[in-house]
Short mmCIF file of C-alpha atoms and ligand atoms in Angstrom, two decimals:
data_model
loop_
_atom_site.label_atom_id
_atom_site.label_comp_id
_atom_site.label_asym_id
_atom_site.label_seq_id
_atom_site.Cartn_x
_atom_site.Cartn_y
_atom_site.Cartn_z
CA MET A 219 13.88 -1.75 30.38
CA LEU A 220 10.58 -1.36 28.69
CA HIS A 221 9.10 2.07 28.27
CA LYS A 222 6.10 2.58 30.64
CA THR A 223 3.61 3.08 27.74
CA ILE A 224 4.89 -0.02 25.96
CA GLU A 225 4.56 -2.12 29.13
CA GLU A 226 0.96 -0.93 29.88
CA ASP A 227 -0.10 -1.42 26.28
CA ILE A 228 1.30 -5.03 26.22
CA LYS A 229 -0.78 -5.75 29.35
CA LYS A 230 -3.91 -4.11 27.81
CA THR A 231 -3.47 -6.20 24.62
CA ALA A 232 -2.94 -9.42 26.60
CA GLU A 233 -6.12 -8.70 28.55
CA ALA A 234 -8.19 -8.01 25.32
CA LEU A 235 -6.98 -11.42 23.98
CA LYS A 236 -7.84 -13.30 27.09
CA LYS A 237 -10.30 -15.59 25.42
CA PHE A 238 -7.53 -16.96 23.23
CA GLU A 239 -5.25 -17.82 26.24
CA PRO A 240 -5.62 -21.68 25.93
CA LYS A 241 -4.47 -21.36 22.22
CA ILE A 242 -1.46 -19.33 23.27
CA GLN A 243 -0.16 -20.76 26.60
CA GLY A 244 2.73 -23.25 26.07
CA LYS A 245 2.39 -23.09 22.28
CA THR A 246 5.38 -22.33 20.03
CA PHE A 247 5.12 -19.36 17.58
CA LEU A 248 7.68 -18.86 14.86
CA VAL A 249 7.69 -15.25 14.03
CA THR A 250 9.69 -14.08 11.06
CA GLY A 251 10.44 -10.43 11.04
CA GLY A 252 10.02 -10.54 14.81
CA ALA A 253 12.53 -7.82 15.40
CA GLY A 254 10.55 -5.42 13.24
CA PHE A 255 8.01 -2.92 14.56
CA ILE A 256 4.82 -5.02 14.42
CA GLY A 257 6.83 -8.27 14.93
CA SER A 258 8.39 -7.19 18.10
CA TRP A 259 4.89 -6.21 19.65
CA PHE A 260 3.55 -9.59 18.43
CA CYS A 261 6.44 -11.41 20.27
CA ASP A 262 5.89 -9.33 23.36
CA VAL A 263 2.29 -10.15 23.55
CA ALA A 264 2.79 -13.95 22.85
CA VAL A 265 5.38 -14.07 25.59
CA ALA A 266 3.21 -12.03 28.04
CA MET A 267 0.48 -14.59 27.46
CA LYS A 268 2.93 -17.46 28.08
CA GLY A 269 3.53 -18.59 24.55
CA LYS A 270 6.92 -19.63 23.44
CA VAL A 271 8.37 -17.39 20.61
CA ILE A 272 11.17 -18.23 18.08
CA CYS A 273 11.97 -14.93 16.52
CA VAL A 274 13.69 -15.09 13.16
CA ASP A 275 15.06 -11.81 11.75
CA ASN A 276 18.04 -10.93 9.52
CA LEU A 277 18.02 -7.41 11.10
CA SER A 278 17.94 -5.82 7.59
CA SER A 279 15.20 -3.40 8.67
CA GLY A 280 14.38 -4.72 12.16
CA SER A 281 16.51 -3.90 15.25
CA LYS A 282 17.81 -6.09 18.16
CA GLU A 283 16.97 -3.29 20.40
CA SER A 284 13.18 -3.75 20.05
CA ILE A 285 13.54 -7.40 21.41
CA SER A 286 16.57 -6.95 23.65
CA HIS A 287 14.39 -7.07 26.75
CA LEU A 288 13.03 -10.60 25.76
CA ILE A 289 16.48 -12.14 25.12
CA GLY A 290 17.31 -14.38 28.08
CA SER A 291 13.66 -15.15 28.84
CA LYS A 292 13.10 -19.01 28.63
CA ASN A 293 10.10 -18.42 26.36
CA PHE A 294 11.99 -16.48 23.78
CA ALA A 295 14.63 -17.38 21.36
CA PHE A 296 16.17 -14.90 18.83
CA LEU A 297 17.85 -16.27 15.71
CA GLU A 298 19.61 -13.91 13.40
CA GLN A 299 18.77 -15.56 10.11
CA ASP A 300 16.99 -15.00 6.91
CA ALA A 301 13.44 -16.18 6.44
CA CYS A 302 14.33 -17.18 2.93
CA ASN A 303 16.44 -20.04 4.09
CA PHE A 304 15.51 -20.59 7.67
CA SER A 305 14.85 -24.11 8.66
CA THR A 306 14.22 -25.87 11.97
CA LYS A 307 13.34 -29.29 13.36
CA GLU A 308 11.65 -27.82 16.52
CA ASN A 309 7.91 -28.46 16.94
CA ILE A 310 6.13 -25.32 15.83
CA ASP A 311 2.39 -24.70 16.54
CA TYR A 312 1.98 -21.39 14.58
CA ILE A 313 3.94 -19.56 11.85
CA ILE A 314 3.65 -15.89 11.48
CA HIS A 315 5.43 -14.71 8.32
CA MET A 316 5.99 -10.97 8.74
CA ALA A 317 9.63 -10.57 7.37
CA ALA A 318 9.53 -7.62 4.76
CA ILE A 319 10.90 -4.35 4.07
CA ALA A 320 7.89 -2.04 4.50
CA SER A 321 8.99 1.53 4.23
CA PRO A 322 8.69 2.77 0.59
CA PRO A 323 12.10 4.60 0.54
CA ALA A 324 13.68 1.43 2.08
CA TYR A 325 12.14 -1.06 -0.36
CA GLN A 326 13.03 1.31 -3.22
CA LYS A 327 16.67 1.24 -1.99
CA TYR A 328 16.72 -2.59 -1.60
CA PRO A 329 14.27 -3.72 -4.37
CA ILE A 330 15.66 -7.20 -5.00
CA GLU A 331 15.93 -8.04 -1.22
CA SER A 332 12.31 -6.84 -0.91
CA LEU A 333 11.10 -9.12 -3.58
CA ASP A 334 13.11 -12.11 -2.17
CA ALA A 335 11.69 -11.63 1.39
CA ASN A 336 8.18 -11.85 0.04
CA ILE A 337 8.51 -14.43 -2.64
CA ILE A 338 11.33 -16.74 -1.59
CA GLY A 339 10.61 -16.05 2.08
CA ILE A 340 6.89 -17.23 1.85
CA ARG A 341 7.74 -20.26 -0.16
CA ASN A 342 10.26 -21.36 2.36
CA MET A 343 7.90 -20.68 5.22
CA LEU A 344 4.97 -22.52 3.49
CA GLU A 345 7.37 -25.66 2.96
CA LEU A 346 8.26 -25.41 6.62
CA ALA A 347 4.57 -25.35 7.57
CA ARG A 348 3.88 -28.43 5.46
CA ALA A 349 6.56 -30.30 7.28
CA SER A 350 5.59 -29.07 10.75
CA LYS A 351 1.84 -30.06 11.18
CA ILE A 352 1.10 -26.46 12.28
CA LYS A 353 -2.25 -25.31 13.88
CA GLY A 354 -2.09 -21.95 12.08
CA PHE A 355 -0.19 -19.91 9.44
CA LEU A 356 -0.56 -16.09 9.35
CA PHE A 357 0.92 -14.21 6.38
CA THR A 358 1.09 -10.34 6.84
CA SER A 359 0.16 -9.01 3.58
CA THR A 360 -0.49 -5.32 2.91
CA SER A 361 -3.10 -2.64 1.86
CA GLU A 362 -0.54 -2.05 -1.01
CA VAL A 363 -2.04 -5.06 -2.81
CA TYR A 364 -4.95 -2.64 -3.58
CA GLY A 365 -2.64 0.04 -5.01
CA ASN A 366 -4.41 3.22 -6.06
CA ALA A 367 -8.16 2.24 -5.37
CA PRO A 368 -10.62 4.49 -7.14
CA ASP A 369 -12.76 6.84 -4.81
CA HIS A 370 -15.89 4.68 -5.04
CA LEU A 371 -13.95 1.85 -3.62
CA ILE A 372 -12.87 3.76 -0.58
CA PRO A 373 -13.10 2.22 2.04
CA THR A 374 -11.71 -0.85 0.32
CA GLU A 375 -13.10 -4.21 0.72
CA GLU A 376 -11.22 -7.42 0.50
CA ASN A 377 -12.87 -8.41 -2.79
CA PHE A 378 -11.21 -5.54 -4.65
CA TYR A 379 -8.55 -6.91 -7.05
CA GLY A 380 -6.32 -3.93 -7.02
CA CYS A 381 -5.06 -1.27 -9.26
CA ILE A 382 -1.30 -1.73 -9.42
CA ASN A 383 1.63 -0.81 -11.67
CA SER A 384 3.83 -4.03 -11.92
CA PHE A 385 6.67 -1.99 -13.53
CA GLY A 386 7.16 1.01 -11.17
CA PRO A 387 8.66 2.28 -8.02
CA ARG A 388 6.31 0.30 -5.59
CA ALA A 389 6.27 -2.86 -7.76
CA MET A 390 8.88 -4.64 -5.70
CA TYR A 391 6.77 -4.44 -2.51
CA ASP A 392 3.19 -4.61 -3.98
CA GLU A 393 3.92 -7.32 -6.46
CA GLY A 394 6.09 -9.19 -3.96
CA LYS A 395 3.12 -9.26 -1.54
CA ARG A 396 0.70 -10.14 -4.25
CA ALA A 397 2.79 -13.18 -5.33
CA ALA A 398 3.11 -14.18 -1.77
CA GLU A 399 -0.79 -14.10 -1.34
CA ALA A 400 -0.89 -16.33 -4.54
CA TYR A 401 1.55 -18.78 -2.91
CA CYS A 402 -0.73 -18.81 0.21
CA TYR A 403 -3.74 -19.44 -1.92
CA SER A 404 -1.99 -22.23 -3.85
CA TYR A 405 -0.77 -24.06 -0.70
CA PHE A 406 -4.12 -23.63 0.92
CA GLN A 407 -5.82 -25.19 -2.21
CA LYS A 408 -3.28 -27.99 -2.78
CA TYR A 409 -2.17 -28.84 0.82
CA LYS A 410 -5.11 -27.52 2.89
CA LEU A 411 -2.66 -25.70 5.23
CA PRO A 412 -4.38 -23.59 7.81
CA ILE A 413 -3.43 -20.23 6.26
CA ARG A 414 -4.92 -16.78 6.99
CA ILE A 415 -3.93 -13.56 5.41
CA ALA A 416 -3.97 -10.08 7.12
CA ARG A 417 -3.91 -7.11 4.90
CA ILE A 418 -2.28 -4.55 7.15
CA PHE A 419 -2.98 -0.96 6.79
CA ASN A 420 -0.69 1.82 7.97
CA THR A 421 0.22 1.09 11.61
CA TYR A 422 2.06 3.26 14.12
CA GLY A 423 2.97 3.23 17.84
CA PRO A 424 5.96 3.32 20.18
CA ARG A 425 8.98 1.44 18.82
CA ILE A 426 8.10 2.30 15.27
CA ASP A 427 11.35 2.27 13.37
CA ILE A 428 13.35 5.23 14.54
CA LYS A 429 15.64 4.90 11.47
CA SER A 430 12.41 6.00 9.83
CA THR A 431 13.15 9.64 10.88
CA SER A 432 15.79 9.72 8.26
CA GLN A 433 15.19 10.22 4.50
CA TYR A 434 14.34 6.50 4.33
CA GLY A 435 11.43 7.06 6.77
CA ARG A 436 7.77 6.72 6.84
CA ALA A 437 5.51 9.86 7.16
CA LEU A 438 4.13 9.58 10.74
CA ILE A 439 7.35 9.15 12.70
CA LYS A 440 9.35 11.41 10.40
CA PHE A 441 6.73 14.13 11.21
CA VAL A 442 6.94 13.46 14.93
CA HIS A 443 10.72 13.82 14.70
CA GLN A 444 10.47 17.00 12.68
CA ALA A 445 7.92 18.52 15.05
CA LEU A 446 9.88 17.76 18.23
CA HIS A 447 12.94 19.34 16.58
CA ASN A 448 10.79 22.44 15.34
CA GLU A 449 11.87 21.52 11.78
CA PRO A 450 9.60 22.04 8.69
CA ILE A 451 7.35 19.09 8.19
CA THR A 452 8.04 17.56 4.83
CA VAL A 453 4.59 17.12 3.45
CA TYR A 454 4.93 15.51 -0.14
CA GLY A 455 2.80 16.78 -2.92
CA ASP A 456 -0.29 18.61 -2.07
CA GLY A 457 -0.73 16.81 1.24
CA LYS A 458 -4.38 15.77 0.19
CA GLN A 459 -3.31 12.16 -0.12
CA THR A 460 -4.80 10.02 2.79
CA ARG A 461 -3.92 7.25 4.96
CA SER A 462 -5.78 5.46 7.85
CA PHE A 463 -3.63 4.97 10.82
CA CYS A 464 -4.14 2.04 13.21
CA TYR A 465 -2.41 2.07 16.65
CA ILE A 466 -0.09 -0.81 17.30
CA THR A 467 -2.14 -2.48 20.08
CA ASP A 468 -5.17 -2.66 17.84
CA GLN A 469 -3.17 -4.02 15.11
CA VAL A 470 -1.73 -6.84 17.22
CA GLU A 471 -5.03 -7.65 18.61
CA GLY A 472 -6.43 -8.02 15.05
CA LEU A 473 -3.53 -10.22 14.08
CA PHE A 474 -3.84 -12.54 17.05
CA SER A 475 -7.66 -12.72 16.40
CA LEU A 476 -7.20 -13.63 12.72
CA LEU A 477 -4.61 -16.22 13.55
CA LEU A 478 -6.60 -17.85 16.38
CA ALA A 479 -10.26 -17.56 15.52
CA ALA A 480 -11.90 -20.89 14.78
CA GLY A 481 -13.01 -21.92 11.29
CA ILE A 482 -11.65 -19.23 9.07
CA ASP A 483 -8.78 -20.95 7.20
CA GLY A 484 -8.30 -19.48 3.72
CA GLU A 485 -9.66 -16.09 4.69
CA VAL A 486 -8.17 -12.74 3.68
CA VAL A 487 -8.91 -9.93 6.10
CA ASN A 488 -8.21 -6.11 6.22
CA ILE A 489 -6.62 -5.26 9.63
CA GLY A 490 -6.59 -1.51 10.13
CA ASN A 491 -8.36 1.52 11.39
CA ASN A 492 -11.09 3.06 9.12
CA ARG A 493 -10.59 6.61 10.11
CA GLU A 494 -9.24 8.27 7.00
CA THR A 495 -6.86 11.24 7.56
CA SER A 496 -5.02 13.43 4.96
CA ILE A 497 -1.28 13.67 5.27
CA HIS A 498 -1.69 17.44 5.80
CA GLU A 499 -4.12 16.88 8.64
CA LEU A 500 -1.76 14.24 10.22
CA SER A 501 1.05 16.95 10.12
CA GLN A 502 -1.26 19.49 11.87
CA LYS A 503 -2.29 17.05 14.53
CA ILE A 504 1.35 16.20 15.28
CA ILE A 505 2.31 19.81 15.45
CA LYS A 506 -0.54 20.56 17.88
CA ILE A 507 0.07 17.56 20.18
CA ALA A 508 3.83 18.11 20.36
CA SER A 509 3.24 21.95 20.90
CA SER A 510 5.69 22.45 18.13
CA LEU A 511 6.76 25.63 16.30
CA SER A 512 7.12 23.51 12.98
CA LYS A 513 5.08 24.38 9.83
CA PRO A 514 4.12 21.91 7.14
CA ALA A 515 6.37 22.76 4.15
CA LEU A 516 5.13 21.32 0.81
CA HIS A 517 8.19 19.32 -0.22
CA HIS A 518 9.59 17.42 -3.19
CA PRO A 519 11.25 14.30 -1.89
CA PRO A 520 14.84 14.08 -3.10
CA HIS A 521 15.38 10.41 -2.23
CA TYR A 522 11.89 8.83 -2.77
CA ASP A 523 9.94 8.23 -5.86
CA ILE A 524 6.27 9.26 -5.20
CA LYS A 525 5.13 8.02 -8.58
CA ASP A 526 2.22 5.53 -7.90
CA ASP A 527 1.89 6.94 -4.37
CA PRO A 528 -1.79 5.88 -3.58
CA ARG A 529 -4.08 8.97 -3.31
CA ARG A 530 -6.43 7.45 -0.66
CA ARG A 531 -6.09 4.44 1.48
CA CYS A 532 -8.78 3.28 3.96
CA PRO A 533 -9.91 -0.23 5.08
CA HIS A 534 -13.45 -1.58 4.91
CA THR A 535 -13.56 -3.22 8.31
CA ALA A 536 -16.91 -5.13 8.20
CA LYS A 537 -15.19 -8.57 7.44
CA ALA A 538 -12.88 -8.06 10.52
CA GLU A 539 -15.89 -7.14 12.59
CA LYS A 540 -17.96 -10.10 11.43
CA LEU A 541 -15.38 -12.93 11.48
CA LEU A 542 -13.20 -11.77 14.41
CA SER A 543 -15.50 -9.34 16.35
CA PHE A 544 -12.72 -7.06 16.01
CA THR A 545 -12.72 -3.16 15.89
CA PRO A 546 -9.86 -0.88 16.56
CA LYS A 547 -10.29 1.17 19.77
CA VAL A 548 -7.51 3.70 20.00
CA PRO A 549 -8.21 7.15 18.60
CA LEU A 550 -5.55 8.80 16.47
CA GLU A 551 -5.01 11.69 18.99
CA GLU A 552 -4.43 9.22 21.86
CA GLY A 553 -2.11 7.11 19.82
CA LEU A 554 -0.15 10.09 18.65
CA LYS A 555 0.23 11.31 22.23
CA ASN A 556 1.80 7.98 23.15
CA VAL A 557 4.18 8.05 20.15
CA ILE A 558 5.34 11.53 20.85
CA GLY A 559 5.84 10.81 24.58
CA TRP A 560 7.73 7.65 23.65
CA TYR A 561 9.84 9.36 21.10
CA ARG A 562 10.69 12.17 23.46
CA ASP A 563 12.06 9.68 25.91
CA ALA A 564 13.77 7.50 23.34
CA VAL A 565 15.93 10.43 21.99
CA GLY A 566 16.08 12.47 25.22
CA ILE A 567 13.95 15.56 24.33
CA ALA A 568 12.63 17.28 27.50
CA PRO A 569 8.81 17.78 27.45
N1 LIG B 162 4.95 11.34 2.95
C1 LIG B 162 5.14 12.78 3.13
N2 LIG B 162 6.38 13.10 3.65
C2 LIG B 162 7.36 12.32 4.09
C3 LIG B 162 7.13 10.90 3.91
C4 LIG B 162 5.94 10.38 3.27
O1 LIG B 162 4.24 13.46 2.73
O2 LIG B 162 8.39 12.84 4.62
C5 LIG B 162 3.71 10.83 2.21
C6 LIG B 162 3.90 9.86 1.26
O3 LIG B 162 4.09 10.40 0.02
C7 LIG B 162 2.57 9.05 1.28
C8 LIG B 162 2.18 9.21 2.79
O4 LIG B 162 2.90 10.22 3.29
O5 LIG B 162 1.54 9.70 0.57
C9 LIG B 162 2.40 7.89 3.67
O6 LIG B 162 3.66 7.60 3.54
P1 LIG B 162 4.39 6.41 4.24
O7 LIG B 162 5.82 6.71 4.21
O8 LIG B 162 3.82 6.29 5.64
O9 LIG B 162 4.17 5.12 3.52
P2 LIG B 162 2.91 4.49 2.69
O10 LIG B 162 1.56 4.65 3.50
O11 LIG B 162 2.76 5.21 1.37
O12 LIG B 162 3.28 3.11 2.39
#
């Protein structure tokens, strides 16, 4: 059964996307990485709006649990396969290529698989797109393509070329995504495929990967886990590094808008929230909302290489506003409340 917050959020997102209903109803969406965090929400909203979804995921970082409620619905098919070699003769209207390993400790543990998902995966999907006469192709790239942007380029616009180390602990993800963008550009130029690229900034919400609470996890959900267990919050470095956190419903609304808006093939758009927050501030907010006894403890990560960890990350959102009339709506405090409530229920911690 779906958590109440998730159920309400899916309804709200479908409502916000109502103007796109004719482009969704009865259309077939191939979603790679559909059992991942953002992927599963994308599938939920597509099915809620009467689209048909083929979800392809090799479950390397996604989980069947996040889509189990959809399995059995006539508008949803799950195929446990790798996007790198997936093929189908079905009629596909839209391809959304999300399959990737997005958590830094996880892609550092699986560097080759991470490169493959981004480079071989995109090539395979673009070839499928060429064979399928699709209406739209969305590649979910990342803010990581900007790397460590200098202060005067924060918030970061889409025209910044990036400041990236190609031979370091983030290279397998960052360079994989950059190569995938270059494939998209080349297929767009050569074959005029209807490609759009979303550069996704940090996103959170209910159903964010719970495996993330382990040493392989991402900051926000790890902090929630630590706060709810009154454990020290593992803030890395001085905690002054920043991220800008976008609530999942906003992210999904932005992705659908980018895929379905008219006349913007070949565009690259930041999808994220432009409220910049330091990691220390994030830990304080989570402690407060969870009424926790935890304290932030400056911490050296044993299983995670923080070399090349970007100091600041924040999207410039003017292009999304202009092309998609899209602005994130959910304040960080409200989103954190939802995640904390959901996580309590998911792991059975009494309020
Ligand atoms: N981080 C932290 N403690 C943790 C995990 C991450 O302080 O237990 C920091 C990490 O060094 C980075 C920020 O939090 O500066 C965001 O990390 P996240 O794992 O969410 O991934 P990223 O945004 O770097 O892709």
